[in-house]
Coordinates of C-alpha atoms in Angstrom, one line a residue:
M1 CA -30.3 269.9 142.2
V2 CA -31.3 268.2 145.6
Y3 CA -31.0 264.4 145.8
K4 CA -32.9 262.3 148.3
Q5 CA -31.6 258.6 149.1
E6 CA -33.0 255.5 150.4
K7 CA -31.1 252.9 152.7
R8 CA -30.1 250.4 149.9
C9 CA -28.0 252.7 148.3
C10 CA -26.8 256.6 148.9
G11 CA -27.0 259.3 146.8
K12 CA -24.7 262.5 146.7
Q13 CA -25.2 265.9 145.3
K14 CA -22.9 265.2 142.5
G15 CA -25.6 262.5 141.9
K16 CA -23.0 259.2 142.2
V17 CA -24.9 256.4 143.7
T18 CA -23.0 254.1 145.9
A19 CA -25.0 250.3 146.5
K20 CA -25.2 249.3 150.4
K21 CA -27.0 246.0 150.2
K22 CA -29.0 243.8 147.9
G23 CA -32.7 245.4 147.0
A24 CA -34.4 248.1 145.3
A25 CA -34.5 251.6 146.1
Y26 CA -35.2 254.7 144.2
I27 CA -32.9 257.7 143.7
Y28 CA -35.0 261.0 143.7
A29 CA -33.6 264.3 142.0
K30 CA -35.3 267.9 142.0
I31 CA -34.5 270.3 139.8
G32 CA -36.5 273.6 140.8
K33 CA -40.0 272.7 141.3
K34 CA -39.5 269.5 139.0
K35 CA -39.0 266.2 140.5
L36 CA -37.4 263.4 139.1
K37 CA -37.3 259.3 140.3
C38 CA -34.7 256.6 139.3
K39 CA -35.1 253.1 140.4
V40 CA -32.1 251.1 141.3
N41 CA -31.4 247.6 141.6
V42 CA -28.8 246.5 143.9
E43 CA -27.5 243.0 143.2
A44 CA -25.4 240.4 145.4
P45 CA -24.1 237.8 143.0
K46 CA -22.7 234.7 144.4
L47 CA -21.4 231.5 143.1
N48 CA -22.9 228.2 144.3
A49 CA -19.0 227.2 144.7
T50 CA -15.6 228.7 144.9
K51 CA -13.6 225.6 145.0
R52 CA -14.7 222.4 143.6
T53 CA -12.9 218.8 143.5
M54 CA -14.2 217.0 140.6
N55 CA -13.6 213.1 139.5
L56 CA -12.3 212.6 136.1
A57 CA -15.1 212.6 133.5
S58 CA -17.6 213.8 136.0
K59 CA -20.2 217.1 135.6
Y60 CA -20.8 220.0 137.7
T61 CA -23.2 222.9 137.1
L62 CA -21.9 226.1 138.2
K63 CA -24.6 228.7 139.1
L64 CA -24.1 232.6 139.6
S65 CA -27.4 233.3 141.9
G66 CA -28.3 237.1 142.9
T67 CA -28.6 238.4 139.5
K68 CA -30.8 239.1 136.5
R69 CA -28.1 239.7 134.0
K70 CA -26.9 237.6 131.5
V71 CA -23.8 235.4 132.8
S72 CA -20.9 234.1 130.4
F73 CA -18.8 231.3 131.5
K74 CA -14.9 230.6 131.0
S75 CA -12.5 228.1 131.6
S76 CA -8.9 229.1 131.9
K77 CA -7.7 225.3 130.6
T78 CA -10.2 223.5 128.7
S79 CA -7.6 220.6 128.5
V80 CA -8.4 220.2 132.1
A81 CA -11.9 221.3 132.6
T82 CA -14.6 222.8 129.9
V83 CA -17.6 224.9 130.8
T84 CA -21.1 225.3 128.3
S85 CA -22.8 228.7 128.2
K86 CA -25.1 227.3 130.9
G87 CA -22.4 226.9 133.5
V88 CA -22.1 223.0 133.1
I89 CA -18.4 222.0 134.0
T90 CA -17.0 218.7 132.2
A91 CA -13.7 217.3 134.0
K92 CA -11.5 216.4 131.3
R93 CA -8.0 215.6 132.5
V94 CA -6.2 215.5 136.0
G95 CA -5.3 218.9 137.0
S96 CA -6.3 222.5 137.8
A97 CA -8.6 224.9 136.1
T98 CA -10.4 228.4 137.2
I99 CA -13.6 228.8 136.0
T100 CA -14.8 232.5 135.8
A101 CA -18.5 233.5 135.6
K102 CA -18.8 237.1 134.3
I103 CA -21.7 239.6 134.2
K104 CA -20.5 242.7 132.2
D105 CA -17.3 244.2 134.0
K106 CA -17.7 241.9 137.4
S107 CA -16.2 238.6 137.5
Y108 CA -16.4 235.4 140.0
S109 CA -14.2 232.6 140.0
C110 CA -14.2 229.0 141.0
K111 CA -11.1 226.8 141.3
V112 CA -11.9 223.1 139.7
S113 CA -9.6 220.4 140.6
V114 CA -9.7 217.1 138.6
I115 CA -8.7 213.7 140.1
D116 CA -8.6 210.4 139.0
P117 CA -10.2 208.5 142.0
V118 CA -8.7 205.1 143.3
G119 CA -11.2 202.3 142.1
S120 CA -12.0 204.3 138.4
R121 CA -11.3 202.4 135.0
T122 CA -8.3 204.5 134.6
N123 CA -6.8 204.2 138.2
P124 CA -8.3 200.7 139.4
A125 CA -7.7 199.6 143.1
D126 CA -5.2 197.4 144.2
P127 CA -6.5 194.4 145.8
T128 CA -3.3 193.9 148.3
K129 CA -3.9 197.3 150.1
G130 CA -7.7 195.9 151.1
I131 CA -11.0 197.0 149.2
T132 CA -14.1 197.8 151.1
V133 CA -17.6 197.5 148.4
D134 CA -20.5 199.0 149.4
A135 CA -22.7 196.9 147.4
F136 CA -26.3 196.5 146.8
E137 CA -26.6 193.0 148.7
G138 CA -24.5 194.6 151.5
K139 CA -20.9 195.8 152.6
F140 CA -18.0 193.8 152.4
Y141 CA -14.2 193.9 152.6
F142 CA -11.4 191.7 151.1
R143 CA -7.6 191.8 150.9
L144 CA -5.5 189.6 148.7
K145 CA -2.8 188.4 151.4
S146 CA -0.9 186.6 149.2
V147 CA -0.2 185.2 145.7
V148 CA 1.9 181.8 144.7
K149 CA 2.8 180.8 141.2
G150 CA 4.1 177.8 139.6
D151 CA 5.4 174.8 140.9
E152 CA 5.0 176.1 144.5
V153 CA 1.1 176.0 143.8
I154 CA 1.2 172.2 142.9
N155 CA 3.3 171.9 146.3
K156 CA 0.9 173.9 148.2
L157 CA -2.0 171.9 146.8
K158 CA -0.3 168.5 147.7
A159 CA 0.1 169.6 151.3
M160 CA -3.7 170.5 151.4
N161 CA -4.3 167.2 150.1
E162 CA -6.1 168.9 147.0
W163 CA -3.8 167.6 144.3
D164 CA -3.9 163.8 142.8
E165 CA -1.1 163.4 140.3
S166 CA -3.5 160.6 138.8
Y167 CA -5.8 163.0 137.4
N168 CA -4.9 166.5 138.0
E169 CA -2.3 168.2 135.6
V170 CA -1.5 171.7 134.7
P171 CA -2.9 172.7 131.3
A172 CA -0.3 173.5 128.7
G173 CA 0.8 177.0 128.1
T174 CA -0.5 178.1 131.6
T175 CA 0.9 178.7 134.9
P176 CA -0.9 177.7 138.1
V177 CA -1.5 180.8 140.4
F178 CA -3.0 180.4 144.1
F179 CA -4.8 183.6 145.4
T180 CA -5.3 183.8 149.4
Y181 CA -7.9 186.6 150.7
D182 CA -8.9 187.7 153.9
V183 CA -12.6 188.4 153.4
K184 CA -15.4 189.9 155.8
A185 CA -19.0 190.6 155.5
I186 CA -19.5 193.8 157.2
S187 CA -23.3 194.4 157.0
G188 CA -26.2 193.4 154.9
F189 CA -25.7 189.5 154.5
D190 CA -28.1 188.4 156.9
S191 CA -30.6 186.4 154.9
Y192 CA -28.3 185.7 151.8
P193 CA -24.4 185.1 152.0
L194 CA -21.4 186.4 150.8
T195 CA -20.0 184.0 148.5
G196 CA -16.7 183.6 146.9
Y197 CA -18.2 184.9 143.3
D198 CA -18.9 188.1 145.0
I199 CA -15.2 188.3 145.6
I200 CA -13.9 187.2 141.9
N201 CA -15.6 185.4 138.8
F202 CA -13.1 184.2 136.4
M203 CA -15.8 184.1 133.8
D204 CA -16.1 187.9 133.8
L205 CA -12.7 189.3 133.9
Y206 CA -11.1 192.2 131.9
N207 CA -7.6 192.7 130.7
S208 CA -4.9 194.7 132.5
S209 CA -6.0 198.2 131.4
C210 CA -9.8 197.5 132.0
S211 CA -10.3 198.1 128.0
S212 CA -11.9 194.5 127.1
T213 CA -12.9 191.2 128.4
I214 CA -10.9 188.1 128.4
S215 CA -11.6 184.5 127.5
D216 CA -12.5 182.1 130.4
I217 CA -9.6 181.3 132.7
E218 CA -9.6 177.6 133.7
T219 CA -9.6 177.2 137.4
Q220 CA -8.4 174.5 139.9
P221 CA -11.6 173.0 142.2
M222 CA -10.8 172.2 145.4
D223 CA -13.1 170.2 148.5
S224 CA -11.8 173.1 151.0
E225 CA -14.7 175.3 152.5
H226 CA -12.3 178.1 151.8
Y227 CA -12.1 177.5 148.3
R228 CA -14.1 180.1 146.1
S229 CA -16.9 177.9 145.0
N230 CA -17.6 176.7 148.2
F231 CA -17.0 179.8 150.2
E232 CA -19.9 181.6 151.8
I233 CA -20.2 183.6 155.0
Y234 CA -22.7 186.1 156.6
N235 CA -22.9 189.2 158.5
G236 CA -20.0 189.7 160.7
V237 CA -18.0 186.9 159.7
N238 CA -14.3 187.2 158.6
K239 CA -12.8 183.9 156.9
E240 CA -9.7 183.1 154.8
M241 CA -10.7 182.5 150.9
Y242 CA -8.7 180.6 148.2
A243 CA -8.9 181.0 144.2
V244 CA -6.7 178.5 142.2
F245 CA -6.5 179.4 138.3
Y246 CA -4.2 178.8 135.2
A247 CA -3.1 181.8 133.9
P248 CA -2.1 181.8 130.1
K249 CA 1.8 182.0 129.5
G250 CA 2.6 185.8 129.6
M251 CA -0.5 186.7 131.6
T252 CA 0.6 188.7 134.8
S253 CA -2.4 190.8 135.5
F254 CA -6.0 191.2 134.7
S255 CA -9.0 193.3 136.4
N256 CA -12.5 193.2 137.4
Y257 CA -15.1 195.5 138.8
Y258 CA -17.8 195.6 141.4
F259 CA -21.2 197.6 141.2
K260 CA -21.7 199.9 143.9
K261 CA -25.0 201.0 145.6
N262 CA -25.0 204.4 143.3
F263 CA -24.6 202.2 140.5
D264 CA -20.7 203.3 140.0
K265 CA -18.3 200.6 139.3
L266 CA -15.2 199.9 141.5
W267 CA -12.5 198.6 139.4
V268 CA -9.7 196.5 140.7
R269 CA -6.4 195.4 139.1
Y270 CA -4.8 192.2 140.0
K271 CA -0.8 191.3 139.5
F272 CA 1.0 188.1 139.8

């Protein structure tokens, strides 16, 4: 028996064929005067990712290209990441898992690391560390510089001529809180200003766990241009901002969120 080879694979006298590179090739065999031909398709399967970092609850489609054969997918740890028969990976819990794509006796793997990014609903950002929001209207930055509570708030307001004993009083069952922010309009605020309501809106707050809304919190008005309701800045301006409110007794934290350009929510948790 005599074999004839092509460049994409190599045939030997014993009939063993070795794949060399991707493509199609024919193996010819001759027995006496009779000629036989066998078409061999050489594949070079490849995953679109061998490593992938995913945010909690996000999805990603793993694909094995370069093959026409049926591909099966499997996760090494379904509690961290699951995968469908079509390769759709869902991040379930923080941790690591290996997703395997298999065609017959050959396997290809992708290591998946699931993280919970800062600013997610389950891992809100800390405003005291400074936060940059790339929103529809423009990009801005803010940092909660200081928090004052209780009698110190009243003393601070008096020193600023923003408290009059004749008509100002602390609502029963509440504690006054004074937030001081550093705020900057980075870009996009040329025609319309960045306002104090863009930084914090006390009518749109959530509880500390970001799971449910809370009742409107009463605020203390001020005449200062730095006060939240009066605050306005345009592109490139950096300015201090004040917010004064009355927290119900026992409340030491709340949260809110900002919409980013991609419609994702950036969650922030305040502690006071």
